Amino acid sequence: MSRDTSRNRSRRARTEARAESFRCLHCGLDVPMAAPGTDHRNHCPTCLWSRHLDDTPGDRAADCGARMEPLAISVRGDGEWVLVHRCTHCGVLHANRTAGDDNALPLTRLAVRPLARPPFPLERLGAL
Ligand SMILES: [Zn+2]
Ligand SMILES: [Zn+2]
């Protein structure tokens, strides 16, 4: 697994009022806020869990604060992968863009999960 380890200290001065990192509530990783490919990191790049802090992305308006489980992958028209999170406390669903350093293994696990547990025998597809 390759990971972008480039340091981004120049952001410190500009983002003094905002936290530089957060601790993942699920796996305990200290996650830097700066993420490749997105302006707003909202989930852990290792386990993909999130936290219910926003009503709309980045507003920090939600009072809930509970952990959000990564449920599924959706794909936008331009091919971008979107993570669907569900809050473990209030059940709200959020769609969050994946980041460039998200771990490919759990992302792929989520993406193929429906095929691993089909609601009908996959052999049936051969008869169509
Ligand atoms: Zn984590
Ligand atoms: Zn919630």
Coordinates of N, CA and C and ligand atoms in Angstrom, one line a residue:
M1 N 0.8 -1.2 0.0 CA 0.0 0.0 0.0 C 0.9 1.2 0.0
S2 N 0.7 2.1 -0.9 CA 1.4 3.4 -0.9 C 0.5 4.5 -0.3
R3 N 1.2 5.4 0.3 CA 0.4 6.4 1.0 C 1.2 7.7 0.7
D4 N 0.4 8.8 0.5 CA 1.0 10.1 0.3 C 1.4 10.6 1.7
T5 N 2.7 10.7 1.9 CA 3.2 11.1 3.2 C 3.7 12.6 3.2
S6 N 3.5 13.3 2.1 CA 4.0 14.6 2.0 C 3.4 15.5 3.1
R7 N 4.3 16.2 3.7 CA 3.9 17.1 4.8 C 3.3 18.4 4.2
N8 N 2.4 19.0 4.9 CA 1.7 20.1 4.4 C 1.6 21.2 5.5
R9 N 2.8 21.5 6.1 CA 2.8 22.4 7.2 C 2.4 23.8 6.9
S10 N 2.5 24.2 5.6 CA 2.2 25.6 5.3 C 0.8 25.9 5.5
R11 N -0.1 24.9 5.6 CA -1.5 25.1 5.9 C -1.7 25.6 7.3
R12 N -0.7 25.4 8.2 CA -0.9 25.6 9.6 C -1.4 27.1 9.9
A13 N -0.6 28.0 9.3 CA -0.9 29.4 9.6 C -2.3 29.8 9.1
R14 N -2.7 29.3 8.0 CA -4.0 29.7 7.4 C -5.2 29.0 8.1
T15 N -4.9 27.9 8.7 CA -6.0 27.1 9.3 C -5.9 27.0 10.8
E16 N -5.3 28.1 11.4 CA -5.1 28.0 12.9 C -6.3 27.8 13.7
A17 N -7.4 28.4 13.2 CA -8.7 28.3 14.0 C -9.3 26.9 13.9
R18 N -8.9 26.2 12.9 CA -9.5 24.8 12.7 C -8.5 23.8 13.1
A19 N -9.0 22.7 13.6 CA -8.1 21.6 14.0 C -7.3 21.1 12.8
E20 N -6.1 20.7 13.0 CA -5.3 20.2 12.0 C -5.5 18.7 11.8
S21 N -6.0 18.0 12.8 CA -6.2 16.6 12.7 C -7.3 16.2 13.6
F22 N -7.8 15.0 13.4 CA -8.8 14.5 14.3 C -8.5 13.0 14.6
R23 N -9.0 12.5 15.7 CA -8.7 11.1 16.1 C -10.0 10.3 15.6
C24 N -9.7 9.3 14.9 CA -10.8 8.5 14.4 C -11.5 7.8 15.6
L25 N -12.8 7.9 15.7 CA -13.5 7.3 16.8 C -13.6 5.8 16.7
H26 N -13.3 5.3 15.5 CA -13.5 3.8 15.3 C -12.2 3.1 15.5
C27 N -11.1 3.6 14.8 CA -9.8 2.8 14.9 C -8.7 3.6 15.6
G28 N -9.0 4.8 16.0 CA -8.1 5.6 16.9 C -6.9 6.3 16.2
L29 N -6.9 6.2 14.8 CA -5.9 6.8 14.1 C -6.0 8.4 14.2
D30 N -4.8 9.0 14.3 CA -4.8 10.5 14.2 C -4.8 10.8 12.7
V31 N -5.8 11.5 12.2 CA -6.0 11.8 10.8 C -5.8 13.2 10.5
P32 N -4.8 13.6 9.6 CA -4.6 15.0 9.3 C -5.8 15.5 8.4
M33 N -6.2 16.7 8.7 CA -7.4 17.2 7.9 C -7.1 17.4 6.4
A34 N -5.8 17.7 6.1 CA -5.5 17.9 4.7 C -5.5 16.5 4.0
A35 N -6.3 16.5 2.9 CA -6.4 15.2 2.2 C -6.3 15.5 0.7
P36 N -5.6 14.6 0.0 CA -5.5 14.8 -1.5 C -6.8 14.6 -2.2
G37 N -7.2 15.4 -3.1 CA -8.3 15.3 -3.9 C -9.6 15.8 -3.3
T38 N -9.5 16.4 -2.0 CA -10.7 17.0 -1.5 C -10.4 18.1 -0.5
D39 N -11.2 19.1 -0.4 CA -10.9 20.2 0.4 C -11.3 19.9 1.9
H40 N -12.1 18.9 2.0 CA -12.7 18.7 3.4 C -12.7 17.2 3.7
R41 N -11.8 16.8 4.5 CA -11.7 15.4 5.0 C -12.8 15.2 6.0
N42 N -13.6 14.2 5.7 CA -14.7 13.9 6.6 C -14.8 12.4 7.1
H43 N -13.8 11.6 6.7 CA -13.8 10.3 7.2 C -12.3 9.8 7.3
C44 N -12.1 8.7 8.0 CA -10.8 8.1 8.3 C -10.3 7.4 7.0
P45 N -9.1 7.7 6.5 CA -8.7 7.0 5.3 C -8.3 5.6 5.5
T46 N -8.2 5.1 6.8 CA -7.8 3.7 7.0 C -9.1 2.8 7.2
C47 N -10.0 3.2 8.0 CA -11.2 2.3 8.3 C -12.4 2.9 7.6
L48 N -12.4 4.1 7.1 CA -13.5 4.8 6.3 C -14.6 5.3 7.2
W49 N -14.6 5.0 8.5 CA -15.6 5.5 9.4 C -15.6 7.0 9.5
S50 N -16.7 7.6 9.8 CA -16.9 9.1 9.8 C -17.5 9.4 11.2
R51 N -17.8 10.7 11.3 CA -18.5 11.2 12.5 C -19.6 12.2 12.1
H52 N -20.7 12.1 12.8 CA -21.8 12.9 12.4 C -21.7 14.3 13.0
L53 N -21.0 15.2 12.3 CA -20.7 16.6 12.7 C -21.4 17.6 11.8
D54 N -21.7 17.2 10.6 CA -22.2 18.2 9.6 C -23.7 17.9 9.3
D55 N -24.5 18.9 9.0 CA -25.8 18.7 8.3 C -25.6 18.7 6.8
T56 N -24.8 19.7 6.3 CA -24.3 19.7 5.0 C -22.8 19.8 5.0
P57 N -22.1 19.2 4.0 CA -20.7 19.0 4.2 C -19.9 20.3 4.6
G58 N -19.2 20.2 5.8 CA -18.3 21.2 6.2 C -19.0 22.2 7.2
D59 N -20.3 22.1 7.4 CA -21.0 23.2 8.2 C -20.8 23.0 9.7
R60 N -20.5 21.8 10.1 CA -20.3 21.5 11.6 C -21.5 21.9 12.4
A61 N -22.7 21.7 11.8 CA -24.0 22.2 12.4 C -24.7 21.1 13.1
A62 N -24.3 19.8 13.0 CA -25.0 18.7 13.6 C -24.6 18.6 15.1
D63 N -25.6 18.3 15.9 CA -25.4 18.2 17.4 C -25.0 16.7 17.7
C64 N -25.3 15.8 16.8 CA -25.2 14.4 17.1 C -23.8 13.9 17.6
G65 N -22.9 14.0 16.7 CA -21.5 13.7 17.0 C -21.2 12.2 17.1
A66 N -22.1 11.3 16.8 CA -21.9 9.9 16.9 C -21.1 9.4 15.7
R67 N -20.7 8.1 15.8 CA -19.9 7.5 14.7 C -20.8 7.2 13.5
M68 N -20.2 7.3 12.3 CA -21.0 7.0 11.1 C -20.3 5.8 10.4
E69 N -21.1 4.8 10.1 CA -20.5 3.6 9.5 C -20.5 3.7 8.0
P70 N -19.4 3.3 7.4 CA -19.4 3.2 5.9 C -20.2 2.1 5.4
L71 N -21.3 2.4 4.7 CA -22.2 1.3 4.2 C -22.0 0.8 2.8
A72 N -21.7 1.7 1.9 CA -21.7 1.3 0.5 C -20.9 2.4 -0.3
I73 N -20.6 2.0 -1.5 CA -20.0 2.9 -2.5 C -21.1 3.2 -3.6
S74 N -21.2 4.5 -3.9 CA -22.0 4.9 -5.1 C -21.0 5.5 -6.1
V75 N -21.4 5.5 -7.3 CA -20.5 6.1 -8.4 C -21.3 7.2 -9.1
R76 N -20.7 8.4 -9.1 CA -21.3 9.5 -9.8 C -21.1 9.4 -11.3
G77 N -21.8 10.2 -12.0 CA -21.8 10.2 -13.5 C -20.4 10.4 -14.1
D78 N -19.5 11.1 -13.4 CA -18.2 11.3 -13.8 C -17.2 10.3 -13.4
G79 N -17.7 9.2 -12.8 CA -16.9 8.1 -12.3 C -16.4 8.2 -10.9
E80 N -16.6 9.3 -10.3 CA -16.1 9.5 -8.9 C -16.8 8.6 -7.9
W81 N -16.1 8.0 -7.0 CA -16.6 7.2 -6.0 C -17.1 8.0 -4.8
V82 N -18.2 7.7 -4.3 CA -18.8 8.4 -3.2 C -19.1 7.3 -2.1
L83 N -18.7 7.6 -0.9 CA -19.0 6.7 0.3 C -20.3 7.1 0.9
V84 N -21.1 6.1 1.1 CA -22.4 6.4 1.8 C -22.2 6.0 3.3
H85 N -22.4 6.9 4.2 CA -22.3 6.7 5.6 C -23.6 6.8 6.3
R86 N -23.8 5.9 7.3 CA -25.0 6.0 8.1 C -24.7 6.2 9.6
C87 N -25.3 7.2 10.2 CA -25.0 7.5 11.6 C -25.5 6.3 12.5
T88 N -24.6 5.9 13.4 CA -25.0 4.7 14.3 C -26.0 5.2 15.4
H89 N -26.2 6.5 15.6 CA -27.1 7.0 16.6 C -28.4 7.4 16.0
C90 N -28.4 8.3 15.0 CA -29.7 8.9 14.5 C -30.1 8.3 13.2
G91 N -29.2 7.6 12.5 CA -29.5 6.9 11.3 C -29.5 7.7 10.0
V92 N -29.1 9.0 10.1 CA -29.0 9.8 8.9 C -28.0 9.3 7.9
L93 N -28.3 9.4 6.7 CA -27.4 9.0 5.6 C -26.7 10.2 5.0
H94 N -25.3 10.0 4.8 CA -24.6 11.1 4.1 C -23.8 10.5 3.0
A95 N -23.6 11.2 1.9 CA -22.8 10.8 0.8 C -21.5 11.7 0.8
N96 N -20.3 11.0 0.9 CA -19.1 11.8 1.0 C -18.1 11.3 -0.1
R97 N -17.5 12.3 -0.8 CA -16.5 11.9 -1.8 C -15.4 11.1 -1.1
T98 N -14.8 10.2 -1.8 CA -13.6 9.5 -1.4 C -12.4 10.4 -1.5
A99 N -11.4 10.2 -0.7 CA -10.2 11.0 -0.8 C -9.1 10.2 -1.5
G100 N -8.0 10.9 -2.0 CA -7.0 10.2 -2.7 C -6.2 9.2 -1.9
D101 N -6.2 9.3 -0.6 CA -5.4 8.4 0.2 C -6.3 7.4 1.0
D102 N -7.6 7.3 0.6 CA -8.4 6.3 1.3 C -7.9 4.9 1.0
N103 N -7.9 4.1 2.0 CA -7.4 2.7 1.8 C -8.2 1.9 0.8
A104 N -7.5 1.4 -0.2 CA -8.2 0.8 -1.4 C -8.9 -0.5 -1.0
L105 N -8.4 -1.2 0.1 CA -8.9 -2.5 0.4 C -10.4 -2.4 1.0
P106 N -10.6 -1.6 2.1 CA -12.0 -1.5 2.6 C -12.9 -0.8 1.5
L107 N -12.4 0.1 0.7 CA -13.2 0.6 -0.4 C -13.7 -0.5 -1.3
T108 N -12.8 -1.3 -1.7 CA -13.1 -2.4 -2.6 C -14.1 -3.4 -2.0
R109 N -13.8 -3.7 -0.7 CA -14.7 -4.6 0.1 C -16.2 -4.1 0.0
L110 N -16.3 -2.8 0.3 CA -17.6 -2.2 0.3 C -18.3 -2.3 -1.1
A111 N -17.4 -2.0 -2.1 CA -18.0 -2.0 -3.5 C -18.4 -3.4 -4.0
V112 N -17.8 -4.4 -3.5 CA -18.2 -5.8 -4.0 C -19.1 -6.5 -3.0
R113 N -19.4 -5.9 -1.9 CA -20.2 -6.6 -0.9 C -21.5 -7.1 -1.4
P114 N -22.3 -6.3 -2.2 CA -23.5 -6.8 -2.7 C -23.4 -8.1 -3.6
L115 N -22.3 -8.1 -4.4 CA -22.0 -9.3 -5.3 C -21.6 -10.5 -4.5
A116 N -21.0 -10.3 -3.3 CA -20.7 -11.4 -2.4 C -21.9 -12.0 -1.7
R117 N -22.9 -11.2 -1.6 CA -24.2 -11.7 -1.0 C -25.4 -11.4 -1.8
P118 N -25.5 -12.1 -3.0 CA -26.6 -11.8 -3.9 C -27.9 -12.3 -3.3
P119 N -29.0 -11.6 -3.6 CA -30.3 -12.0 -3.1 C -30.9 -13.1 -4.0
F120 N -30.2 -13.6 -5.1 CA -30.6 -14.6 -6.0 C -29.4 -15.4 -6.4
P121 N -29.6 -16.6 -6.9 CA -28.4 -17.4 -7.3 C -27.8 -16.7 -8.6
L122 N -26.4 -16.5 -8.5 CA -25.8 -15.8 -9.6 C -25.8 -16.6 -10.9
E123 N -26.0 -18.0 -10.7 CA -26.1 -18.8 -11.9 C -27.2 -18.4 -12.8
R124 N -28.2 -17.8 -12.1 CA -29.4 -17.5 -12.9 C -29.1 -16.5 -14.0
L125 N -28.0 -15.7 -13.8 CA -27.6 -14.7 -14.8 C -27.3 -15.4 -16.1
G126 N -26.8 -16.6 -16.1 CA -26.4 -17.3 -17.3 C -27.6 -17.6 -18.2
A127 N -28.8 -17.7 -17.5 CA -29.9 -18.1 -18.3 C -30.7 -16.9 -18.9
L128 N -30.2 -15.7 -18.6 CA -30.9 -14.5 -19.1 C -30.4 -14.2 -20.6
Ligands
ZN1 ZN -10.4 4.9 11.4
ZN2 ZN -26.3 11.2 14.0

